[in-house]
Amino acid sequence: GCRVGKAHCPVIYMSPQGQTLSESSVVDMTEYDGMIILCGRYEGIDERLLSQYVDMEVSLGDYVLTGGELPAMVLMDSVIRRLPDIMGDDKSAEQDSFVDGLLDCPHYTKPHEFAGMAVPEVLLSGHHANIAEWRFRQQVERTQTRRPDLWQTFTPTPEQAKWLKALAKVDKKHR
């Protein structure tokens, strides 16, 4: 690590060999006073620097880029957007994909109909409980379909567990 004044700033090396960046690690990084991000080129950086000064290696996934600059920008953006007062509504980041272990639900805007496709009626109803249930159902279906790996590790909150039980009953009736 490194000290800048009284602040401890971990030294992070962007590397395909590092731990894969996740939403939970991003949230942890918002607690840092700052970060020093090292970006290698082609073959990386000197091993002596890694072993002596680097606190953690972070990867975006199982692939290699020409340098660490793009992953560093992704890391910075994902951490900065979680800081207070950055987004118009701090709660927005809490409703994004991955925060609760599920993908996000679909979003719609005006016009009501576009290319023959309408906004789902439940979203126009003004009935907040029905809207919340619809969104949760969409999150579950999207996660099961698009990211079964996330679904397998999903641990529902007590409220989500109740909704899942209710959804299972509804699904049985419609079979």
mmCIF file with all atom_site columns, C-alpha atoms in Angstrom:
data_model
loop_
_atom_site.group_PDB
_atom_site.id
_atom_site.type_symbol
_atom_site.label_atom_id
_atom_site.label_alt_id
_atom_site.label_comp_id
_atom_site.label_asym_id
_atom_site.label_entity_id
_atom_site.label_seq_id
_atom_site.pdbx_PDB_ins_code
_atom_site.Cartn_x
_atom_site.Cartn_y
_atom_site.Cartn_z
_atom_site.occupancy
_atom_site.B_iso_or_equiv
_atom_site.pdbx_formal_charge
_atom_site.auth_seq_id
_atom_site.auth_comp_id
_atom_site.auth_asym_id
_atom_site.auth_atom_id
_atom_site.pdbx_PDB_model_num
ATOM 1   C CA . GLY A 1 1   ? 0.000   0.000   0.000   1.00 0.00 ? 1   GLY A CA 1
ATOM 2   C CA . CYS A 1 2   ? 0.874   3.619   -0.107  1.00 0.00 ? 2   CYS A CA 1
ATOM 3   C CA . ARG A 1 3   ? 0.205   6.651   2.042   1.00 0.00 ? 3   ARG A CA 1
ATOM 4   C CA . VAL A 1 4   ? -0.847  9.968   0.595   1.00 0.00 ? 4   VAL A CA 1
ATOM 5   C CA . GLY A 1 5   ? -0.837  12.322  3.544   1.00 0.00 ? 5   GLY A CA 1
ATOM 6   C CA . LYS A 1 6   ? -2.761  10.437  6.230   1.00 0.00 ? 6   LYS A CA 1
ATOM 7   C CA . ALA A 1 7   ? -4.817  8.455   3.733   1.00 0.00 ? 7   ALA A CA 1
ATOM 8   C CA . HIS A 1 8   ? -4.037  4.819   2.995   1.00 0.00 ? 8   HIS A CA 1
ATOM 9   C CA . CYS A 1 9   ? -4.403  4.188   -0.718  1.00 0.00 ? 9   CYS A CA 1
ATOM 10  C CA . PRO A 1 10  ? -4.158  0.567   -1.824  1.00 0.00 ? 10  PRO A CA 1
ATOM 11  C CA . VAL A 1 11  ? -2.089  -0.102  -4.920  1.00 0.00 ? 11  VAL A CA 1
ATOM 12  C CA . ILE A 1 12  ? -4.202  -2.023  -7.438  1.00 0.00 ? 12  ILE A CA 1
ATOM 13  C CA . TYR A 1 13  ? -2.711  -3.690  -10.486 1.00 0.00 ? 13  TYR A CA 1
ATOM 14  C CA . MET A 1 14  ? -5.054  -4.360  -13.412 1.00 0.00 ? 14  MET A CA 1
ATOM 15  C CA . SER A 1 15  ? -4.195  -7.907  -14.460 1.00 0.00 ? 15  SER A CA 1
ATOM 16  C CA . PRO A 1 16  ? -5.945  -10.859 -16.124 1.00 0.00 ? 16  PRO A CA 1
ATOM 17  C CA . GLN A 1 17  ? -4.439  -12.923 -13.287 1.00 0.00 ? 17  GLN A CA 1
ATOM 18  C CA . GLY A 1 18  ? -6.249  -10.966 -10.561 1.00 0.00 ? 18  GLY A CA 1
ATOM 19  C CA . GLN A 1 19  ? -9.518  -11.506 -8.742  1.00 0.00 ? 19  GLN A CA 1
ATOM 20  C CA . THR A 1 20  ? -12.458 -10.818 -11.040 1.00 0.00 ? 20  THR A CA 1
ATOM 21  C CA . LEU A 1 21  ? -14.092 -7.467  -10.334 1.00 0.00 ? 21  LEU A CA 1
ATOM 22  C CA . SER A 1 22  ? -17.535 -7.863  -8.782  1.00 0.00 ? 22  SER A CA 1
ATOM 23  C CA . GLU A 1 23  ? -20.185 -5.504  -7.462  1.00 0.00 ? 23  GLU A CA 1
ATOM 24  C CA . SER A 1 24  ? -19.339 -6.489  -3.884  1.00 0.00 ? 24  SER A CA 1
ATOM 25  C CA . SER A 1 25  ? -15.640 -5.692  -4.394  1.00 0.00 ? 25  SER A CA 1
ATOM 26  C CA . VAL A 1 26  ? -16.620 -2.343  -5.951  1.00 0.00 ? 26  VAL A CA 1
ATOM 27  C CA . VAL A 1 27  ? -18.703 -1.526  -2.871  1.00 0.00 ? 27  VAL A CA 1
ATOM 28  C CA . ASP A 1 28  ? -15.726 -2.429  -0.649  1.00 0.00 ? 28  ASP A CA 1
ATOM 29  C CA . MET A 1 29  ? -13.484 -0.126  -2.688  1.00 0.00 ? 29  MET A CA 1
ATOM 30  C CA . THR A 1 30  ? -15.759 2.854   -2.029  1.00 0.00 ? 30  THR A CA 1
ATOM 31  C CA . GLU A 1 31  ? -14.447 2.765   1.541   1.00 0.00 ? 31  GLU A CA 1
ATOM 32  C CA . TYR A 1 32  ? -10.870 3.508   0.475   1.00 0.00 ? 32  TYR A CA 1
ATOM 33  C CA . ASP A 1 33  ? -9.461  7.005   0.898   1.00 0.00 ? 33  ASP A CA 1
ATOM 34  C CA . GLY A 1 34  ? -8.125  6.669   -2.641  1.00 0.00 ? 34  GLY A CA 1
ATOM 35  C CA . MET A 1 35  ? -6.530  4.136   -4.971  1.00 0.00 ? 35  MET A CA 1
ATOM 36  C CA . ILE A 1 36  ? -3.343  3.927   -6.963  1.00 0.00 ? 36  ILE A CA 1
ATOM 37  C CA . ILE A 1 37  ? -4.015  1.941   -10.117 1.00 0.00 ? 37  ILE A CA 1
ATOM 38  C CA . LEU A 1 38  ? -1.156  0.393   -12.079 1.00 0.00 ? 38  LEU A CA 1
ATOM 39  C CA . CYS A 1 39  ? -1.671  -0.508  -15.726 1.00 0.00 ? 39  CYS A CA 1
ATOM 40  C CA . GLY A 1 40  ? 0.731   -2.897  -17.400 1.00 0.00 ? 40  GLY A CA 1
ATOM 41  C CA . ARG A 1 41  ? 1.472   -3.115  -21.120 1.00 0.00 ? 41  ARG A CA 1
ATOM 42  C CA . TYR A 1 42  ? 1.655   -6.396  -23.053 1.00 0.00 ? 42  TYR A CA 1
ATOM 43  C CA . GLU A 1 43  ? 3.612   -8.622  -20.656 1.00 0.00 ? 43  GLU A CA 1
ATOM 44  C CA . GLY A 1 44  ? 2.681   -6.741  -17.495 1.00 0.00 ? 44  GLY A CA 1
ATOM 45  C CA . ILE A 1 45  ? 4.954   -5.158  -14.894 1.00 0.00 ? 45  ILE A CA 1
ATOM 46  C CA . ASP A 1 46  ? 8.117   -6.189  -13.082 1.00 0.00 ? 46  ASP A CA 1
ATOM 47  C CA . GLU A 1 47  ? 7.464   -8.981  -10.582 1.00 0.00 ? 47  GLU A CA 1
ATOM 48  C CA . ARG A 1 48  ? 9.545   -7.177  -7.937  1.00 0.00 ? 48  ARG A CA 1
ATOM 49  C CA . LEU A 1 49  ? 7.155   -4.232  -8.080  1.00 0.00 ? 49  LEU A CA 1
ATOM 50  C CA . LEU A 1 50  ? 4.203   -6.610  -7.810  1.00 0.00 ? 50  LEU A CA 1
ATOM 51  C CA . SER A 1 51  ? 5.547   -8.439  -4.781  1.00 0.00 ? 51  SER A CA 1
ATOM 52  C CA . GLN A 1 52  ? 6.755   -5.323  -2.972  1.00 0.00 ? 52  GLN A CA 1
ATOM 53  C CA . TYR A 1 53  ? 4.075   -2.680  -3.585  1.00 0.00 ? 53  TYR A CA 1
ATOM 54  C CA . VAL A 1 54  ? 0.876   -4.120  -5.052  1.00 0.00 ? 54  VAL A CA 1
ATOM 55  C CA . ASP A 1 55  ? -1.945  -4.807  -2.578  1.00 0.00 ? 55  ASP A CA 1
ATOM 56  C CA . MET A 1 56  ? -4.287  -6.522  -5.016  1.00 0.00 ? 56  MET A CA 1
ATOM 57  C CA . GLU A 1 57  ? -4.583  -7.588  -8.619  1.00 0.00 ? 57  GLU A CA 1
ATOM 58  C CA . VAL A 1 58  ? -7.949  -7.003  -10.277 1.00 0.00 ? 58  VAL A CA 1
ATOM 59  C CA . SER A 1 59  ? -9.234  -8.565  -13.501 1.00 0.00 ? 59  SER A CA 1
ATOM 60  C CA . LEU A 1 60  ? -12.303 -7.805  -15.595 1.00 0.00 ? 60  LEU A CA 1
ATOM 61  C CA . GLY A 1 61  ? -12.545 -11.383 -16.826 1.00 0.00 ? 61  GLY A CA 1
ATOM 62  C CA . ASP A 1 62  ? -10.821 -14.254 -18.518 1.00 0.00 ? 62  ASP A CA 1
ATOM 63  C CA . TYR A 1 63  ? -9.343  -12.407 -21.473 1.00 0.00 ? 63  TYR A CA 1
ATOM 64  C CA . VAL A 1 64  ? -6.291  -10.280 -22.203 1.00 0.00 ? 64  VAL A CA 1
ATOM 65  C CA . LEU A 1 65  ? -6.118  -6.706  -23.505 1.00 0.00 ? 65  LEU A CA 1
ATOM 66  C CA . THR A 1 66  ? -3.080  -4.790  -24.766 1.00 0.00 ? 66  THR A CA 1
ATOM 67  C CA . GLY A 1 67  ? -2.910  -2.811  -21.554 1.00 0.00 ? 67  GLY A CA 1
ATOM 68  C CA . GLY A 1 68  ? -4.586  -2.101  -18.248 1.00 0.00 ? 68  GLY A CA 1
ATOM 69  C CA . GLU A 1 69  ? -5.860  1.377   -19.122 1.00 0.00 ? 69  GLU A CA 1
ATOM 70  C CA . LEU A 1 70  ? -9.348  0.322   -20.241 1.00 0.00 ? 70  LEU A CA 1
ATOM 71  C CA . PRO A 1 71  ? -9.874  -1.981  -17.246 1.00 0.00 ? 71  PRO A CA 1
ATOM 72  C CA . ALA A 1 72  ? -8.666  0.862   -14.982 1.00 0.00 ? 72  ALA A CA 1
ATOM 73  C CA . MET A 1 73  ? -11.310 3.156   -16.465 1.00 0.00 ? 73  MET A CA 1
ATOM 74  C CA . VAL A 1 74  ? -13.973 0.496   -15.882 1.00 0.00 ? 74  VAL A CA 1
ATOM 75  C CA . LEU A 1 75  ? -12.811 0.104   -12.284 1.00 0.00 ? 75  LEU A CA 1
ATOM 76  C CA . MET A 1 76  ? -12.818 3.865   -11.684 1.00 0.00 ? 76  MET A CA 1
ATOM 77  C CA . ASP A 1 77  ? -16.263 4.343   -13.208 1.00 0.00 ? 77  ASP A CA 1
ATOM 78  C CA . SER A 1 78  ? -17.803 1.472   -11.248 1.00 0.00 ? 78  SER A CA 1
ATOM 79  C CA . VAL A 1 79  ? -16.376 2.769   -7.948  1.00 0.00 ? 79  VAL A CA 1
ATOM 80  C CA . ILE A 1 80  ? -17.070 6.461   -8.574  1.00 0.00 ? 80  ILE A CA 1
ATOM 81  C CA . ARG A 1 81  ? -20.729 5.880   -9.453  1.00 0.00 ? 81  ARG A CA 1
ATOM 82  C CA . ARG A 1 82  ? -21.213 4.228   -6.034  1.00 0.00 ? 82  ARG A CA 1
ATOM 83  C CA . LEU A 1 83  ? -19.906 7.259   -4.127  1.00 0.00 ? 83  LEU A CA 1
ATOM 84  C CA . PRO A 1 84  ? -22.449 9.558   -2.446  1.00 0.00 ? 84  PRO A CA 1
ATOM 85  C CA . ASP A 1 85  ? -23.824 12.466  -4.485  1.00 0.00 ? 85  ASP A CA 1
ATOM 86  C CA . ILE A 1 86  ? -22.379 11.227  -7.800  1.00 0.00 ? 86  ILE A CA 1
ATOM 87  C CA . MET A 1 87  ? -25.623 9.956   -9.289  1.00 0.00 ? 87  MET A CA 1
ATOM 88  C CA . GLY A 1 88  ? -28.780 12.053  -9.203  1.00 0.00 ? 88  GLY A CA 1
ATOM 89  C CA . ASP A 1 89  ? -30.357 9.562   -6.802  1.00 0.00 ? 89  ASP A CA 1
ATOM 90  C CA . ASP A 1 90  ? -28.035 7.545   -4.546  1.00 0.00 ? 90  ASP A CA 1
ATOM 91  C CA . LYS A 1 91  ? -30.641 4.736   -4.432  1.00 0.00 ? 91  LYS A CA 1
ATOM 92  C CA . SER A 1 92  ? -30.285 4.218   -8.208  1.00 0.00 ? 92  SER A CA 1
ATOM 93  C CA . ALA A 1 93  ? -27.032 2.298   -7.796  1.00 0.00 ? 93  ALA A CA 1
ATOM 94  C CA . GLU A 1 94  ? -28.693 0.005   -5.243  1.00 0.00 ? 94  GLU A CA 1
ATOM 95  C CA . GLN A 1 95  ? -31.272 -1.089  -7.824  1.00 0.00 ? 95  GLN A CA 1
ATOM 96  C CA . ASP A 1 96  ? -28.789 -2.000  -10.557 1.00 0.00 ? 96  ASP A CA 1
ATOM 97  C CA . SER A 1 97  ? -27.952 -5.491  -11.755 1.00 0.00 ? 97  SER A CA 1
ATOM 98  C CA . PHE A 1 98  ? -25.841 -7.637  -9.422  1.00 0.00 ? 98  PHE A CA 1
ATOM 99  C CA . VAL A 1 99  ? -26.478 -5.542  -6.287  1.00 0.00 ? 99  VAL A CA 1
ATOM 100 C CA . ASP A 1 100 ? -28.957 -8.054  -4.877  1.00 0.00 ? 100 ASP A CA 1
ATOM 101 C CA . GLY A 1 101 ? -27.607 -10.992 -6.873  1.00 0.00 ? 101 GLY A CA 1
ATOM 102 C CA . LEU A 1 102 ? -30.070 -10.651 -9.747  1.00 0.00 ? 102 LEU A CA 1
ATOM 103 C CA . LEU A 1 103 ? -29.961 -8.949  -13.111 1.00 0.00 ? 103 LEU A CA 1
ATOM 104 C CA . ASP A 1 104 ? -31.976 -5.762  -13.473 1.00 0.00 ? 104 ASP A CA 1
ATOM 105 C CA . CYS A 1 105 ? -35.542 -5.754  -14.771 1.00 0.00 ? 105 CYS A CA 1
ATOM 106 C CA . PRO A 1 106 ? -36.497 -4.212  -18.138 1.00 0.00 ? 106 PRO A CA 1
ATOM 107 C CA . HIS A 1 107 ? -36.972 -0.448  -18.261 1.00 0.00 ? 107 HIS A CA 1
ATOM 108 C CA . TYR A 1 108 ? -39.348 1.529   -20.445 1.00 0.00 ? 108 TYR A CA 1
ATOM 109 C CA . THR A 1 109 ? -39.853 5.153   -21.379 1.00 0.00 ? 109 THR A CA 1
ATOM 110 C CA . LYS A 1 110 ? -42.136 7.141   -23.672 1.00 0.00 ? 110 LYS A CA 1
ATOM 111 C CA . PRO A 1 111 ? -43.817 6.656   -26.049 1.00 0.00 ? 111 PRO A CA 1
ATOM 112 C CA . HIS A 1 112 ? -46.323 4.135   -24.661 1.00 0.00 ? 112 HIS A CA 1
ATOM 113 C CA . GLU A 1 113 ? -46.023 2.153   -27.888 1.00 0.00 ? 113 GLU A CA 1
ATOM 114 C CA . PHE A 1 114 ? -42.916 1.763   -30.026 1.00 0.00 ? 114 PHE A CA 1
ATOM 115 C CA . ALA A 1 115 ? -42.561 -0.411  -33.132 1.00 0.00 ? 115 ALA A CA 1
ATOM 116 C CA . GLY A 1 116 ? -45.772 -2.216  -32.228 1.00 0.00 ? 116 GLY A CA 1
ATOM 117 C CA . MET A 1 117 ? -44.580 -3.005  -28.695 1.00 0.00 ? 117 MET A CA 1
ATOM 118 C CA . ALA A 1 118 ? -46.341 -1.447  -25.713 1.00 0.00 ? 118 ALA A CA 1
ATOM 119 C CA . VAL A 1 119 ? -45.110 -0.715  -22.208 1.00 0.00 ? 119 VAL A CA 1
ATOM 120 C CA . PRO A 1 120 ? -46.479 -3.474  -19.919 1.00 0.00 ? 120 PRO A CA 1
ATOM 121 C CA . GLU A 1 121 ? -49.814 -2.326  -18.467 1.00 0.00 ? 121 GLU A CA 1
ATOM 122 C CA . VAL A 1 122 ? -48.770 -3.092  -14.894 1.00 0.00 ? 122 VAL A CA 1
ATOM 123 C CA . LEU A 1 123 ? -46.124 -0.353  -15.119 1.00 0.00 ? 123 LEU A CA 1
ATOM 124 C CA . LEU A 1 124 ? -48.787 2.184   -16.070 1.00 0.00 ? 124 LEU A CA 1
ATOM 125 C CA . SER A 1 125 ? -51.195 1.073   -13.339 1.00 0.00 ? 125 SER A CA 1
ATOM 126 C CA . GLY A 1 126 ? -49.714 3.136   -10.507 1.00 0.00 ? 126 GLY A CA 1
ATOM 127 C CA . HIS A 1 127 ? -50.108 0.111   -8.201  1.00 0.00 ? 127 HIS A CA 1
ATOM 128 C CA . HIS A 1 128 ? -46.702 0.077   -6.531  1.00 0.00 ? 128 HIS A CA 1
ATOM 129 C CA . ALA A 1 129 ? -46.950 -3.401  -4.999  1.00 0.00 ? 129 ALA A CA 1
ATOM 130 C CA . ASN A 1 130 ? -47.911 -4.954  -8.349  1.00 0.00 ? 130 ASN A CA 1
ATOM 131 C CA . ILE A 1 131 ? -45.122 -3.039  -10.087 1.00 0.00 ? 131 ILE A CA 1
ATOM 132 C CA . ALA A 1 132 ? -42.571 -4.248  -7.517  1.00 0.00 ? 132 ALA A CA 1
ATOM 133 C CA . GLU A 1 133 ? -43.765 -7.847  -7.953  1.00 0.00 ? 133 GLU A CA 1
ATOM 134 C CA . TRP A 1 134 ? -43.592 -7.555  -11.768 1.00 0.00 ? 134 TRP A CA 1
ATOM 135 C CA . ARG A 1 135 ? -40.057 -6.143  -11.579 1.00 0.00 ? 135 ARG A CA 1
ATOM 136 C CA . PHE A 1 136 ? -38.934 -8.936  -9.273  1.00 0.00 ? 136 PHE A CA 1
ATOM 137 C CA . ARG A 1 137 ? -40.466 -11.583 -11.554 1.00 0.00 ? 137 ARG A CA 1
ATOM 138 C CA . GLN A 1 138 ? -38.623 -10.036 -14.518 1.00 0.00 ? 138 GLN A CA 1
ATOM 139 C CA . GLN A 1 139 ? -35.358 -10.013 -12.571 1.00 0.00 ? 139 GLN A CA 1
ATOM 140 C CA . VAL A 1 140 ? -35.777 -13.684 -11.697 1.00 0.00 ? 140 VAL A CA 1
ATOM 141 C CA . GLU A 1 141 ? -36.663 -14.698 -15.264 1.00 0.00 ? 141 GLU A CA 1
ATOM 142 C CA . ARG A 1 142 ? -33.792 -12.681 -16.769 1.00 0.00 ? 142 ARG A CA 1
ATOM 143 C CA . THR A 1 143 ? -31.265 -14.053 -14.320 1.00 0.00 ? 143 THR A CA 1
ATOM 144 C CA . GLN A 1 144 ? -32.410 -17.657 -14.798 1.00 0.00 ? 144 GLN A CA 1
ATOM 145 C CA . THR A 1 145 ? -32.320 -17.297 -18.593 1.00 0.00 ? 145 THR A CA 1
ATOM 146 C CA . ARG A 1 146 ? -29.309 -15.064 -19.202 1.00 0.00 ? 146 ARG A CA 1
ATOM 147 C CA . ARG A 1 147 ? -27.057 -15.801 -16.228 1.00 0.00 ? 147 ARG A CA 1
ATOM 148 C CA . PRO A 1 148 ? -27.806 -19.225 -14.727 1.00 0.00 ? 148 PRO A CA 1
ATOM 149 C CA . ASP A 1 149 ? -24.445 -18.981 -12.929 1.00 0.00 ? 149 ASP A CA 1
ATOM 150 C CA . LEU A 1 150 ? -25.775 -16.003 -10.944 1.00 0.00 ? 150 LEU A CA 1
ATOM 151 C CA . TRP A 1 151 ? -29.091 -17.729 -10.298 1.00 0.00 ? 151 TRP A CA 1
ATOM 152 C CA . GLN A 1 152 ? -27.321 -20.764 -8.799  1.00 0.00 ? 152 GLN A CA 1
ATOM 153 C CA . THR A 1 153 ? -25.535 -18.563 -6.253  1.00 0.00 ? 153 THR A CA 1
ATOM 154 C CA . PHE A 1 154 ? -28.494 -16.243 -5.556  1.00 0.00 ? 154 PHE A CA 1
ATOM 155 C CA . THR A 1 155 ? -29.506 -16.062 -1.904  1.00 0.00 ? 155 THR A CA 1
ATOM 156 C CA . PRO A 1 156 ? -32.877 -14.340 -1.525  1.00 0.00 ? 156 PRO A CA 1
ATOM 157 C CA . THR A 1 157 ? -33.665 -11.916 1.255   1.00 0.00 ? 157 THR A CA 1
ATOM 158 C CA . PRO A 1 158 ? -36.622 -12.943 3.461   1.00 0.00 ? 158 PRO A CA 1
ATOM 159 C CA . GLU A 1 159 ? -38.909 -10.680 1.392   1.00 0.00 ? 159 GLU A CA 1
ATOM 160 C CA . GLN A 1 160 ? -37.600 -12.124 -1.883  1.00 0.00 ? 160 GLN A CA 1
ATOM 161 C CA . ALA A 1 161 ? -38.084 -15.653 -0.538  1.00 0.00 ? 161 ALA A CA 1
ATOM 162 C CA . LYS A 1 162 ? -41.768 -14.845 0.086   1.00 0.00 ? 162 LYS A CA 1
ATOM 163 C CA . TRP A 1 163 ? -42.114 -13.481 -3.444  1.00 0.00 ? 163 TRP A CA 1
ATOM 164 C CA . LEU A 1 164 ? -40.418 -16.552 -4.913  1.00 0.00 ? 164 LEU A CA 1
ATOM 165 C CA . LYS A 1 165 ? -42.840 -18.789 -3.036  1.00 0.00 ? 165 LYS A CA 1
ATOM 166 C CA . ALA A 1 166 ? -45.791 -16.733 -4.309  1.00 0.00 ? 166 ALA A CA 1
ATOM 167 C CA . LEU A 1 167 ? -44.433 -16.810 -7.874  1.00 0.00 ? 167 LEU A CA 1
ATOM 168 C CA . ALA A 1 168 ? -44.069 -20.597 -7.688  1.00 0.00 ? 168 ALA A CA 1
ATOM 169 C CA . LYS A 1 169 ? -47.749 -20.912 -6.646  1.00 0.00 ? 169 LYS A CA 1
ATOM 170 C CA . VAL A 1 170 ? -48.861 -18.688 -9.536  1.00 0.00 ? 170 VAL A CA 1
ATOM 171 C CA . ASP A 1 171 ? -46.730 -20.678 -11.982 1.00 0.00 ? 171 ASP A CA 1
ATOM 172 C CA . LYS A 1 172 ? -48.290 -23.970 -10.775 1.00 0.00 ? 172 LYS A CA 1
ATOM 173 C CA . LYS A 1 173 ? -51.808 -22.589 -11.368 1.00 0.00 ? 173 LYS A CA 1
ATOM 174 C CA . HIS A 1 174 ? -50.957 -21.624 -14.950 1.00 0.00 ? 174 HIS A CA 1
ATOM 175 C CA . ARG A 1 175 ? -49.556 -25.024 -15.926 1.00 0.00 ? 175 ARG A CA 1
#
